[in-house]
Amino acid sequence: MLRNISLVIAGAALGVFPGMVAADEAAFDKIEPILMDYCYDCHGDGMDKGDFAMDDYDSVAEHLDNFDVWYEIWKNVRSNLMPPADKPQFKSEERDAVLAFIESKVFKIDHENPDPGRVTIRRMNREEYRYTIQDLLNVHLPAYDLLPADDTGYGFDTIGDVLSISPLLMEKYLEAAEVVVEKGVSTNEPEIVEWWPSLDSFKDERSGDWSVSWMPFNHARKMAAEPWINFDGEYEIRVDFYIRGSEEASSHSATLKVGVDDKVLTERKLGWDNSKTITLKTKAHLKKGNGQSLWLATELGEKPEEGEQELAVGVKSIRYRGPLDGSQKDYAWDLRWLFSEGPPSADEKARDPYREKILRRFATRAFRRPVDDETVKRLVALARQVDMQPGKRFEHGIAQAIKAILVSPRFLMRAEVQPEPDNPGKVVPIDEYALASRLSYFLWSSCPDEELMKLAGEGRLRVELRNQVDRMLKDKKTQRFVENFVGQWLQARDVTTISIDERKILNEKDLGKARRIFNGRLRDSMKSESEMFFSHILLNNRPATELLTAKYTFLNEPLADWYGIDGVKGNDLKKVDLNEGSRRGGLLSQATFHIVTSNPTRTSPVKRGLFVLENFLATPPPPAPPAVPALEEAAKGDNKNLPLRELMALHSEQKMCASCHARMDPIGLALENYNPMGLWVDEYKGKPIDAGGTLMTGESFKNAKELSKVLATSRSADFHRAVTEKLMTYGIGRGIEYFDAPTIDLIVSKAESRGATLKEILLGIVESAPFQKRRGDGGMYAAPQE
């Protein structure tokens, strides 16, 4: 969303400082009649409604020099907020002409070569650090315990200007590196090998639709795979699993069997069990190759009694370890990629090349670009020095060198190489390694994988960009983007922790009972509903406006009961089609939205209206004036039983407040049928709720569903622009500036020509100048050069 900033300062930084704007009187002469027809009744010819005059200047040059005034005109015309709905409106070509004049003659925007802006060099945020460590070393780091929370800017924790490193934070990174290396780079010598076949390789003999993550007790299943066996010998086979399906005891039972080929190796009768992990072990003689079938099977047992839920086996991992005679040894399975040639040679002269291979490969992944030879030499020397110390081995040296990599600025900071880093007038495409990094941290919150790095090294990533985005979105790591973006755009992160007065809202005296009703699992389900809903629309290439008007959502039984929707069973969320008369459908009907836009004891039409303006329409009102009294002040004395609509009218009677409340209140009041917990209510203090209203732009609606339809139809361009601005802010790590307008308009226009899907908007951002290019830092501005 366009920032409410000091525009004179912004103009100075970007080359449109008053006095540097060349007057174009001929162009202004064509525009002024349009402004006179639509604007001067309130803001010209001696009128200054809202303390805003458009013609109080001695010359055209002086007028064109006033960046602040033209910015306000441009912002309100672009958002269709001016002229007001009750005044004559611009014709489409007139509106376009006014905007084009301001952008070209005042802002000096080059539409053919838009300014990509600059992004401050920034460190990985806590989430990015956590996932990067996970993808590099398969270490699930307790980052919330080790690292402090990140600052945010423009609503996101990906903003470069706030992601700096203090001395105290650097100490935390040193501590974190110690933990990471201890967990992820074992210094143990090679030992009997353990193998982890992919769970996805186990297929049902009759149908490929089933997996070992869900083997129901009430269906006999046999899931088999033919894993590759490296050596003949006796192996230990281990299956880790848990029982799914019910949080309460059930009499449902089954038998789980493990076997090889036609032989049953072991079996166990299963019933309800709330253990996090159950382990089944056995031994078998396995032959080299992949000709043997390793299988798991369930056999039916006792059926659940009436009212009990059905159970299932959920397999976590399947492992085989051997040969048990110790004839073959290697590093643990999760370290073999690092020690790719197995144990080191006993010959010291042969160890340095192996060290170099290990550390060059790891440093390239960690630094997100090929590492220079000098750095590799220093890392090898460090590893060798540690190895030569008493009581230390080859593995200790590698661990110490990796620790050094993890505290290097080249790992912690997302820097981008460019030819003239201090020249703010020099615009260049970022190199393909930087593009790979931007892409991977945008969609995966982590470092590029091998395929992205390979394409970048070959100079083919830009050519393959759309294909790579498709590939990345299909990867389960995209869930990180969903959680982090939705968690901040829709504030879904806050749903599980936000303070709510359960007793007052539920009218329940017993706090314990109230909290059992509105419990943590229900809050988690609400958060997951919004995440799965967004993910479905993105991954299935659905129109972005379906976020507002979808006739489906994602529910489990507890959340469906909360919403009053019948026919949903089980604790897992799934897509549920809604009937025509449903009060649910779209983000504005989800409990996530209702909770984060309410006060602890009541709804807040102002918060809800402001949220929609900022996040769905990209038209935020200015900040509230200081010392504005709370709504409760208006609800005293004779006013205490007034309907909320009338209280809001009293609250916003001050002239300085009226214009902003005229924007926010109709939207917020349209959502009053949803209480602070997302439950539907028909009355407020015994009186029917009036949810009708009219937007500042003139569209009328009777209720929340009609409001959602208005936002998705007549205001769809604003919605697409808002989504684009939010995604771009998150993806490029800076706030949106006025000079981004041509880029955003182009993204929206292209997306609308291709179905206006959420995925097309995302692709447009990845292909845009701000994502693909950058200009140098520096205080003095020069006109951008290509």
Coordinates of C-alpha atoms in Angstrom, one line a residue, residues 251-781:
S251 CA -12.6 -49.5 21.2
H252 CA -11.6 -49.6 17.5
S253 CA -8.7 -52.0 16.9
A254 CA -6.5 -53.5 14.2
T255 CA -3.3 -55.5 13.7
L256 CA -0.2 -54.0 12.0
K257 CA 2.2 -56.4 10.3
V258 CA 5.6 -55.9 8.9
G259 CA 7.1 -58.3 6.4
V260 CA 9.5 -59.0 3.5
D261 CA 8.2 -60.8 0.3
D262 CA 5.8 -63.5 1.5
K263 CA 7.2 -63.7 5.1
V264 CA 5.6 -61.9 8.1
L265 CA 8.5 -60.6 10.3
T266 CA 6.5 -59.1 13.2
E267 CA 3.0 -57.9 14.1
R268 CA 1.3 -55.9 16.8
K269 CA -2.3 -55.5 17.8
L270 CA -3.3 -51.8 17.9
G271 CA -5.9 -49.8 19.7
W272 CA -6.4 -46.2 20.8
D273 CA -3.1 -44.7 21.9
N274 CA -2.2 -41.1 22.4
S275 CA 1.6 -41.7 22.4
K276 CA 3.4 -39.4 20.0
T277 CA 5.5 -42.3 18.7
I278 CA 5.1 -46.0 18.8
T279 CA 8.0 -48.2 17.5
L280 CA 7.9 -51.6 16.0
K281 CA 11.3 -53.4 15.4
T282 CA 12.3 -56.6 13.7
K283 CA 15.2 -58.2 11.8
A284 CA 15.5 -59.7 8.3
H285 CA 18.1 -60.9 5.9
L286 CA 18.1 -58.6 2.9
K287 CA 19.8 -59.1 -0.5
K288 CA 21.7 -56.5 -2.5
G289 CA 19.5 -54.8 -5.1
N290 CA 15.8 -53.8 -5.2
G291 CA 14.1 -57.1 -5.9
Q292 CA 12.7 -57.6 -2.4
S293 CA 9.3 -56.3 -1.3
L294 CA 9.3 -54.6 2.1
W295 CA 5.7 -54.1 3.3
L296 CA 3.3 -53.0 6.0
A297 CA -0.2 -54.3 6.3
T298 CA -3.3 -53.7 8.5
E299 CA -5.8 -56.4 9.4
L300 CA -9.3 -55.6 10.7
G301 CA -10.0 -55.9 14.4
E302 CA -12.9 -54.7 16.7
K303 CA -15.2 -52.1 15.2
P304 CA -15.7 -48.8 17.0
E305 CA -18.8 -48.6 19.2
E306 CA -21.6 -46.1 18.4
G307 CA -20.4 -42.5 18.9
E308 CA -16.7 -43.5 18.7
Q309 CA -14.4 -42.2 16.0
E310 CA -12.6 -44.5 13.6
L311 CA -8.8 -44.9 14.0
A312 CA -5.9 -45.1 11.6
V313 CA -2.2 -45.7 11.6
G314 CA 0.0 -42.8 10.6
V315 CA 3.6 -43.9 9.8
K316 CA 6.3 -41.4 10.6
S317 CA 9.3 -43.2 9.3
I318 CA 10.6 -46.6 8.1
R319 CA 14.3 -47.4 8.6
Y320 CA 16.5 -50.3 8.0
R321 CA 20.0 -50.6 9.5
G322 CA 22.8 -52.9 8.5
P323 CA 24.5 -55.1 7.7
L324 CA 24.6 -55.7 11.5
D325 CA 27.9 -57.6 11.3
G326 CA 29.7 -54.2 10.9
S327 CA 31.3 -55.2 7.6
Q328 CA 30.1 -51.9 6.0
K329 CA 30.2 -48.6 7.8
D330 CA 29.4 -45.0 6.7
Y331 CA 28.1 -41.7 8.1
A332 CA 24.6 -41.4 9.3
W333 CA 22.1 -41.1 6.4
D334 CA 21.4 -37.4 7.0
L335 CA 25.2 -36.6 6.7
R336 CA 26.0 -38.6 3.6
W337 CA 25.3 -35.7 1.3
L338 CA 28.0 -33.7 3.2
F339 CA 30.5 -36.5 3.5
S340 CA 29.7 -37.7 -0.1
E341 CA 32.8 -39.8 -0.5
G342 CA 32.4 -41.7 2.7
P343 CA 35.1 -41.9 5.4
P344 CA 38.2 -39.8 4.8
S345 CA 41.5 -41.4 3.6
A346 CA 44.1 -42.4 6.2
D347 CA 46.6 -40.5 4.0
E348 CA 46.8 -36.9 5.2
K349 CA 47.8 -35.7 1.7
A350 CA 44.5 -37.0 0.3
R351 CA 42.4 -35.2 3.0
D352 CA 42.7 -31.6 1.8
P353 CA 41.1 -32.3 -1.6
Y354 CA 38.2 -34.0 0.3
R355 CA 37.9 -31.1 2.7
E356 CA 37.9 -28.6 -0.2
K357 CA 35.1 -30.6 -2.0
I358 CA 32.9 -30.7 1.1
L359 CA 33.4 -27.1 2.2
R360 CA 33.2 -25.6 -1.3
R361 CA 29.9 -27.3 -1.9
F362 CA 28.5 -26.3 1.5
A363 CA 29.7 -22.7 1.3
T364 CA 28.2 -22.3 -2.2
R365 CA 24.8 -23.4 -0.9
A366 CA 25.1 -21.3 2.2
F367 CA 26.4 -18.1 0.5
R368 CA 23.9 -18.7 -2.3
R369 CA 26.5 -18.2 -5.0
P370 CA 29.8 -19.8 -6.0
V371 CA 32.4 -19.3 -3.3
D372 CA 35.8 -17.8 -4.2
D373 CA 39.0 -19.9 -4.0
E374 CA 40.6 -17.8 -1.3
T375 CA 37.7 -18.3 1.0
V376 CA 37.8 -22.1 0.4
K377 CA 41.5 -22.1 1.2
R378 CA 40.9 -20.4 4.5
L379 CA 38.1 -22.8 5.4
V380 CA 40.3 -25.9 4.5
A381 CA 43.1 -24.5 6.6
L382 CA 40.8 -24.0 9.5
A383 CA 39.4 -27.6 9.2
R384 CA 43.0 -29.0 8.9
Q385 CA 44.2 -27.1 12.0
V386 CA 41.3 -28.5 14.1
D387 CA 41.9 -32.0 12.8
M388 CA 45.5 -31.9 13.9
Q389 CA 44.7 -31.0 17.5
P390 CA 44.9 -33.8 20.2
G391 CA 41.6 -35.8 20.4
K392 CA 40.2 -34.3 17.3
R393 CA 39.4 -36.0 13.9
F394 CA 38.5 -35.1 10.4
E395 CA 34.9 -34.6 11.3
H396 CA 35.7 -32.0 14.0
G397 CA 37.6 -29.9 11.5
I398 CA 34.7 -29.9 9.0
A399 CA 32.2 -29.0 11.8
Q400 CA 34.4 -26.0 12.9
A401 CA 34.7 -24.8 9.3
I402 CA 30.9 -25.0 8.8
K403 CA 30.4 -23.1 12.0
A404 CA 32.6 -20.3 10.5
I405 CA 30.4 -20.3 7.4
L406 CA 27.2 -20.0 9.5
V407 CA 28.4 -16.8 11.2
S408 CA 29.8 -15.2 8.0
P409 CA 28.1 -12.0 6.8
R410 CA 27.8 -13.7 3.4
F411 CA 25.5 -16.3 5.1
L412 CA 23.6 -14.1 7.5
M413 CA 23.1 -11.1 5.1
R414 CA 21.2 -11.3 1.8
A415 CA 23.6 -9.1 -0.2
E416 CA 23.4 -8.6 -3.9
V417 CA 26.4 -7.9 -6.1
Q418 CA 26.1 -5.0 -8.6
P419 CA 28.6 -3.0 -10.7
E420 CA 28.1 0.4 -9.1
P421 CA 26.6 -0.1 -5.6
D422 CA 27.0 3.6 -4.6
N423 CA 25.5 5.1 -7.8
P424 CA 21.7 5.6 -7.2
G425 CA 21.3 6.5 -10.9
K426 CA 22.6 3.2 -12.1
V427 CA 19.9 0.6 -12.7
V428 CA 21.0 -2.9 -13.5
P429 CA 19.4 -6.4 -13.6
I430 CA 20.5 -8.4 -10.5
D431 CA 22.6 -11.4 -11.4
E432 CA 20.9 -14.8 -11.7
Y433 CA 22.3 -16.0 -8.3
A434 CA 20.7 -13.0 -6.6
L435 CA 17.5 -13.7 -8.6
A436 CA 17.5 -17.3 -7.4
S437 CA 17.9 -16.1 -3.9
R438 CA 15.1 -13.5 -4.2
L439 CA 12.8 -16.2 -5.6
S440 CA 13.6 -18.9 -3.1
Y441 CA 13.2 -16.6 -0.1
F442 CA 10.0 -15.2 -1.5
L443 CA 8.3 -18.6 -2.1
W444 CA 10.2 -20.9 0.3
S445 CA 11.7 -18.6 3.0
S446 CA 15.0 -20.3 2.4
C447 CA 18.0 -20.6 0.2
P448 CA 17.9 -21.7 -3.4
D449 CA 17.9 -25.5 -4.0
E450 CA 20.3 -27.3 -6.4
E451 CA 18.1 -26.8 -9.5
L452 CA 17.8 -23.0 -9.0
M453 CA 21.6 -22.8 -8.4
K454 CA 22.3 -24.9 -11.5
L455 CA 20.1 -22.7 -13.7
A456 CA 21.6 -19.5 -12.3
G457 CA 25.1 -20.8 -13.0
E458 CA 24.1 -21.6 -16.6
G459 CA 22.5 -18.2 -17.0
R460 CA 19.1 -19.8 -17.8
L461 CA 17.0 -18.9 -14.7
R462 CA 15.3 -15.8 -16.3
V463 CA 14.4 -17.9 -19.3
E464 CA 12.9 -20.7 -17.1
L465 CA 11.4 -18.4 -14.6
R466 CA 7.7 -19.3 -15.0
N467 CA 8.5 -23.0 -15.1
Q468 CA 10.6 -22.6 -11.9
V469 CA 7.8 -20.8 -10.1
D470 CA 5.4 -23.6 -11.1
R471 CA 7.9 -26.2 -9.8
M472 CA 8.4 -24.3 -6.6
L473 CA 4.7 -23.8 -5.9
K474 CA 4.2 -27.6 -6.2
D475 CA 6.8 -28.2 -3.5
K476 CA 5.6 -28.6 0.1
K477 CA 8.0 -25.8 1.1
T478 CA 5.5 -23.3 -0.4
Q479 CA 3.5 -23.8 2.8
R480 CA 6.1 -21.6 4.5
F481 CA 5.2 -18.7 2.1
V482 CA 1.5 -19.3 2.8
E483 CA 2.0 -19.3 6.6
N484 CA 4.4 -16.3 6.6
F485 CA 2.5 -14.1 4.1
V486 CA -1.0 -14.9 5.3
G487 CA 0.2 -14.8 8.8
Q488 CA 1.1 -11.2 8.4
W489 CA -1.2 -9.9 5.6
L490 CA -4.3 -11.3 7.4
Q491 CA -2.6 -11.3 10.8
A492 CA -3.4 -15.0 11.1
R493 CA -0.3 -15.5 13.2
D494 CA -2.1 -13.6 16.0
V495 CA -5.3 -15.7 16.1
T496 CA -3.8 -18.3 18.5
T497 CA -2.5 -15.8 21.0
I498 CA -4.6 -12.6 20.8
S499 CA -6.4 -11.7 24.0
I500 CA -10.2 -12.3 24.1
D501 CA -12.6 -12.1 27.1
E502 CA -14.2 -15.5 26.6
R503 CA -16.5 -15.1 29.5
K504 CA -18.0 -11.8 28.5
I505 CA -18.4 -12.7 24.8
L506 CA -19.9 -16.2 25.5
N507 CA -21.8 -14.9 28.5
E508 CA -20.3 -17.7 30.6
K509 CA -19.4 -17.0 34.3
D510 CA -17.0 -19.9 34.6
L511 CA -13.7 -18.9 33.0
G512 CA -12.5 -22.5 32.7
K513 CA -15.6 -23.6 30.9
A514 CA -15.4 -20.6 28.6
R515 CA -11.9 -21.5 27.7
R516 CA -12.7 -25.1 27.1
I517 CA -15.4 -23.9 24.6
F518 CA -13.1 -21.4 22.9
N519 CA -9.9 -23.5 23.1
G520 CA -6.5 -23.6 21.6
R521 CA -7.4 -26.3 19.1
L522 CA -10.3 -24.2 17.8
R523 CA -8.0 -21.2 17.4
D524 CA -5.5 -23.3 15.5
S525 CA -8.3 -24.5 13.2
M526 CA -9.3 -20.9 12.5
K527 CA -5.8 -20.0 11.5
S528 CA -5.5 -23.1 9.3
E529 CA -8.7 -22.3 7.6
S530 CA -7.4 -19.0 6.3
E531 CA -4.0 -20.6 5.3
M532 CA -5.5 -23.5 3.4
F533 CA -8.1 -21.3 1.8
F534 CA -5.4 -18.9 0.4
S535 CA -3.2 -21.9 -0.6
H536 CA -6.0 -23.5 -2.5
I537 CA -6.7 -20.4 -4.5
L538 CA -3.0 -19.8 -5.3
L539 CA -2.1 -23.4 -6.2
N540 CA -5.2 -24.1 -8.2
N541 CA -4.9 -20.9 -10.2
R542 CA -8.2 -19.5 -9.1
P543 CA -9.3 -15.8 -9.5
A544 CA -7.9 -13.6 -6.7
T545 CA -11.4 -12.3 -6.0
E546 CA -12.4 -15.8 -5.0
L547 CA -10.7 -14.8 -1.7
L548 CA -13.7 -12.7 -1.1
T549 CA -16.6 -14.6 -2.7
A550 CA -15.7 -18.3 -2.6
K551 CA -18.6 -20.6 -2.0
Y552 CA -16.4 -23.0 -0.1
T553 CA -14.0 -23.0 2.8
F554 CA -11.8 -25.4 4.8
L555 CA -13.3 -26.9 7.9
N556 CA -13.0 -29.7 10.5
E557 CA -15.8 -30.8 12.8
P558 CA -15.1 -28.4 15.7
L559 CA -14.8 -25.4 13.4
A560 CA -17.9 -26.4 11.4
D561 CA -19.9 -26.8 14.6
W562 CA -18.6 -23.3 15.7
Y563 CA -19.9 -21.9 12.4
G564 CA -23.2 -23.9 12.6
I565 CA -22.4 -25.9 9.5
D566 CA -23.6 -29.6 9.5
G567 CA -22.2 -32.7 8.0
V568 CA -18.4 -32.2 8.6
K569 CA -16.7 -35.0 10.6
G570 CA -13.2 -35.5 11.9
N571 CA -10.4 -33.3 13.1
D572 CA -8.6 -32.8 9.8
L573 CA -9.5 -29.7 7.8
K574 CA -10.9 -30.3 4.4
K575 CA -12.6 -28.4 1.6
V576 CA -16.3 -28.0 2.3
D577 CA -18.8 -26.6 -0.3
L578 CA -21.2 -24.1 1.2
N579 CA -24.9 -23.9 0.4
E580 CA -26.3 -20.9 -1.3
G581 CA -27.7 -19.3 1.9
S582 CA -24.6 -19.9 3.9
R583 CA -23.3 -16.9 6.0
R584 CA -19.8 -18.1 5.3
G585 CA -17.6 -17.8 2.2
G586 CA -14.6 -15.6 1.7
L587 CA -12.1 -13.9 4.0
L588 CA -14.6 -11.5 5.5
S589 CA -16.6 -14.4 6.9
Q590 CA -13.7 -16.2 8.5
A591 CA -13.1 -16.1 12.2
T592 CA -9.5 -15.2 11.6
F593 CA -10.6 -11.8 10.2
H594 CA -13.2 -11.3 13.0
I595 CA -10.8 -12.0 15.8
V596 CA -7.9 -9.9 14.7
T597 CA -10.1 -6.9 14.0
S598 CA -12.0 -6.9 17.3
N599 CA -11.3 -5.6 20.8
P600 CA -11.1 -8.1 23.7
T601 CA -14.7 -7.6 24.7
R602 CA -16.5 -6.3 21.6
T603 CA -16.3 -5.9 17.8
S604 CA -14.6 -2.8 16.4
P605 CA -16.2 -1.5 13.2
V606 CA -13.3 1.0 12.9
K607 CA -10.7 -1.7 13.0
R608 CA -12.6 -3.9 10.5
G609 CA -13.2 -1.0 8.2
L610 CA -9.6 0.1 8.4
F611 CA -8.3 -3.4 7.8
V612 CA -10.4 -3.7 4.6
L613 CA -9.3 -0.3 3.4
E614 CA -5.6 -1.1 4.0
N615 CA -5.5 -4.7 2.9
F616 CA -8.2 -5.2 0.3
L617 CA -8.6 -1.7 -1.3
A618 CA -5.1 -0.1 -0.9
T619 CA -6.8 3.1 0.2
P620 CA -5.7 3.6 3.8
P621 CA -7.0 6.7 5.6
P622 CA -4.6 9.0 7.3
P623 CA -3.7 8.3 11.0
A624 CA -6.3 9.2 13.6
P625 CA -5.7 12.6 15.2
P626 CA -4.3 12.5 18.8
A627 CA -6.5 12.3 21.8
V628 CA -9.5 10.8 20.0
P629 CA -11.9 9.4 22.7
A630 CA -12.8 5.7 22.7
L631 CA -16.2 4.6 21.5
E632 CA -17.1 3.8 25.0
E633 CA -17.1 7.5 25.8
A634 CA -20.0 8.0 23.4
A635 CA -21.9 5.1 25.0
K636 CA -22.4 6.7 28.4
G637 CA -25.6 8.0 30.1
D638 CA -28.6 8.1 27.8
N639 CA -26.6 6.6 24.9
K640 CA -25.6 3.4 26.5
N641 CA -28.3 1.3 24.8
L642 CA -28.1 2.9 21.4
P643 CA -27.4 0.7 18.4
L644 CA -23.8 0.6 17.4
R645 CA -24.5 2.5 14.2
E646 CA -25.8 5.4 16.1
L647 CA -23.0 5.3 18.6
M648 CA -20.5 5.4 15.7
A649 CA -22.3 8.4 14.3
L650 CA -21.9 10.2 17.6
H651 CA -18.3 9.2 17.9
S652 CA -17.4 10.6 14.5
E653 CA -19.3 13.9 14.7
Q654 CA -16.1 15.9 14.9
K655 CA -15.3 17.5 11.5
M656 CA -11.7 16.3 11.5
C657 CA -12.9 12.7 12.0
A658 CA -15.9 12.6 9.7
S659 CA -14.2 12.0 6.3
C660 CA -12.2 9.0 7.5
H661 CA -15.1 7.5 9.4
A662 CA -17.2 7.9 6.2
R663 CA -14.7 5.5 4.6
M664 CA -14.3 3.0 7.4
D665 CA -17.6 2.8 9.2
P666 CA -19.9 1.5 6.4
I667 CA -17.5 -1.4 5.9
G668 CA -17.1 -2.2 9.6
L669 CA -20.8 -1.9 10.3
A670 CA -21.5 -4.3 7.5
L671 CA -19.6 -7.0 9.4
E672 CA -21.4 -6.5 12.8
N673 CA -23.3 -9.8 12.4
Y674 CA -20.0 -11.5 13.3
N675 CA -19.0 -11.2 16.9
P676 CA -15.4 -11.0 18.1
M677 CA -15.0 -14.8 18.0
G678 CA -16.6 -15.1 14.5
L679 CA -20.0 -16.4 15.7
W680 CA -23.1 -15.1 13.9
V681 CA -25.4 -12.7 15.9
D682 CA -28.6 -11.1 14.7
E683 CA -28.9 -8.5 17.5
Y684 CA -26.9 -5.9 19.4
K685 CA -28.2 -5.1 22.9
G686 CA -31.6 -6.5 22.0
K687 CA -32.0 -4.6 18.7
P688 CA -31.6 -6.0 15.2
I689 CA -28.3 -5.3 13.5
D690 CA -28.4 -3.0 10.5
A691 CA -25.6 -4.2 8.2
G692 CA -26.4 -2.0 5.2
G693 CA -24.2 0.8 3.9
T694 CA -22.6 2.7 1.0
L695 CA -18.9 3.0 0.2
M696 CA -17.3 6.3 -0.4
T697 CA -17.2 5.4 -4.1
G698 CA -21.0 5.0 -4.2
E699 CA -21.6 1.3 -4.2
S700 CA -24.4 0.2 -1.8
F701 CA -24.9 -3.2 0.0
K702 CA -27.2 -4.7 2.5
N703 CA -24.9 -7.1 4.4
A704 CA -21.4 -8.6 4.6
K705 CA -22.0 -11.0 1.6
E706 CA -23.1 -8.1 -0.6
L707 CA -20.1 -6.1 0.5
S708 CA -17.8 -8.9 -0.4
K709 CA -19.4 -9.0 -3.8
V710 CA -19.0 -5.3 -4.3
L711 CA -15.3 -5.5 -3.4
A712 CA -14.9 -8.4 -5.9
T713 CA -16.7 -6.7 -8.8
S714 CA -17.0 -3.0 -9.1
R715 CA -13.9 -2.6 -6.8
S716 CA -12.0 -5.5 -8.2
A717 CA -9.2 -3.4 -9.7
D718 CA -8.6 -1.9 -6.3
F719 CA -8.6 -5.3 -4.7
H720 CA -6.1 -6.6 -7.3
R721 CA -3.9 -3.6 -6.7
A722 CA -4.0 -4.1 -3.0
V723 CA -3.1 -7.8 -3.2
T724 CA -0.3 -6.9 -5.7
E725 CA 1.1 -4.2 -3.3
K726 CA 1.1 -6.6 -0.3
L727 CA 2.7 -9.4 -2.2
M728 CA 5.3 -7.1 -3.7
T729 CA 6.1 -5.5 -0.3
Y730 CA 6.6 -9.0 1.2
G731 CA 8.6 -10.2 -1.8
I732 CA 11.1 -7.4 -2.5
G733 CA 11.6 -6.3 1.1
R734 CA 10.6 -2.6 1.0
G735 CA 7.5 -0.4 1.1
I736 CA 5.7 0.6 -2.1
E737 CA 6.5 4.0 -3.4
Y738 CA 4.6 6.2 -5.8
F739 CA 7.1 5.4 -8.6
D740 CA 6.0 1.8 -8.4
A741 CA 2.6 2.7 -9.8
P742 CA 3.4 1.8 -13.4
T743 CA 4.8 -1.5 -12.3
I744 CA 1.8 -2.3 -10.2
D745 CA -0.6 -1.2 -12.9
L746 CA 1.2 -3.4 -15.5
I747 CA 1.1 -6.4 -13.2
V748 CA -2.7 -5.9 -12.5
S749 CA -3.4 -5.4 -16.2
K750 CA -1.5 -8.5 -17.3
A751 CA -3.1 -10.6 -14.6
E752 CA -6.6 -9.4 -15.5
S753 CA -6.0 -10.3 -19.2
R754 CA -5.1 -13.8 -18.0
G755 CA -8.0 -14.5 -15.6
A756 CA -7.0 -12.2 -12.8
T757 CA -5.8 -15.3 -10.8
L758 CA -3.8 -15.0 -7.6
K759 CA -1.0 -17.0 -9.3
E760 CA -0.8 -14.6 -12.2
I761 CA -0.4 -11.7 -9.8
L762 CA 2.4 -13.5 -8.1
L763 CA 4.1 -14.3 -11.4
G764 CA 3.8 -10.7 -12.4
I765 CA 5.7 -9.6 -9.3
V766 CA 8.5 -12.1 -10.0
E767 CA 8.8 -10.8 -13.6
S768 CA 8.6 -7.1 -12.6
A769 CA 11.4 -4.6 -12.6
P770 CA 11.5 -4.2 -8.8
F771 CA 12.0 -8.0 -8.4
Q772 CA 14.5 -8.4 -11.3
K773 CA 16.5 -5.1 -11.0
R774 CA 18.0 -2.7 -8.5
R775 CA 19.6 0.6 -8.4
G776 CA 22.5 1.7 -6.3
D777 CA 22.5 3.2 -2.8
G778 CA 23.5 6.8 -2.2
G779 CA 22.0 10.1 -1.1
M780 CA 22.2 12.1 -4.3
Y781 CA 19.9 11.2 -7.1

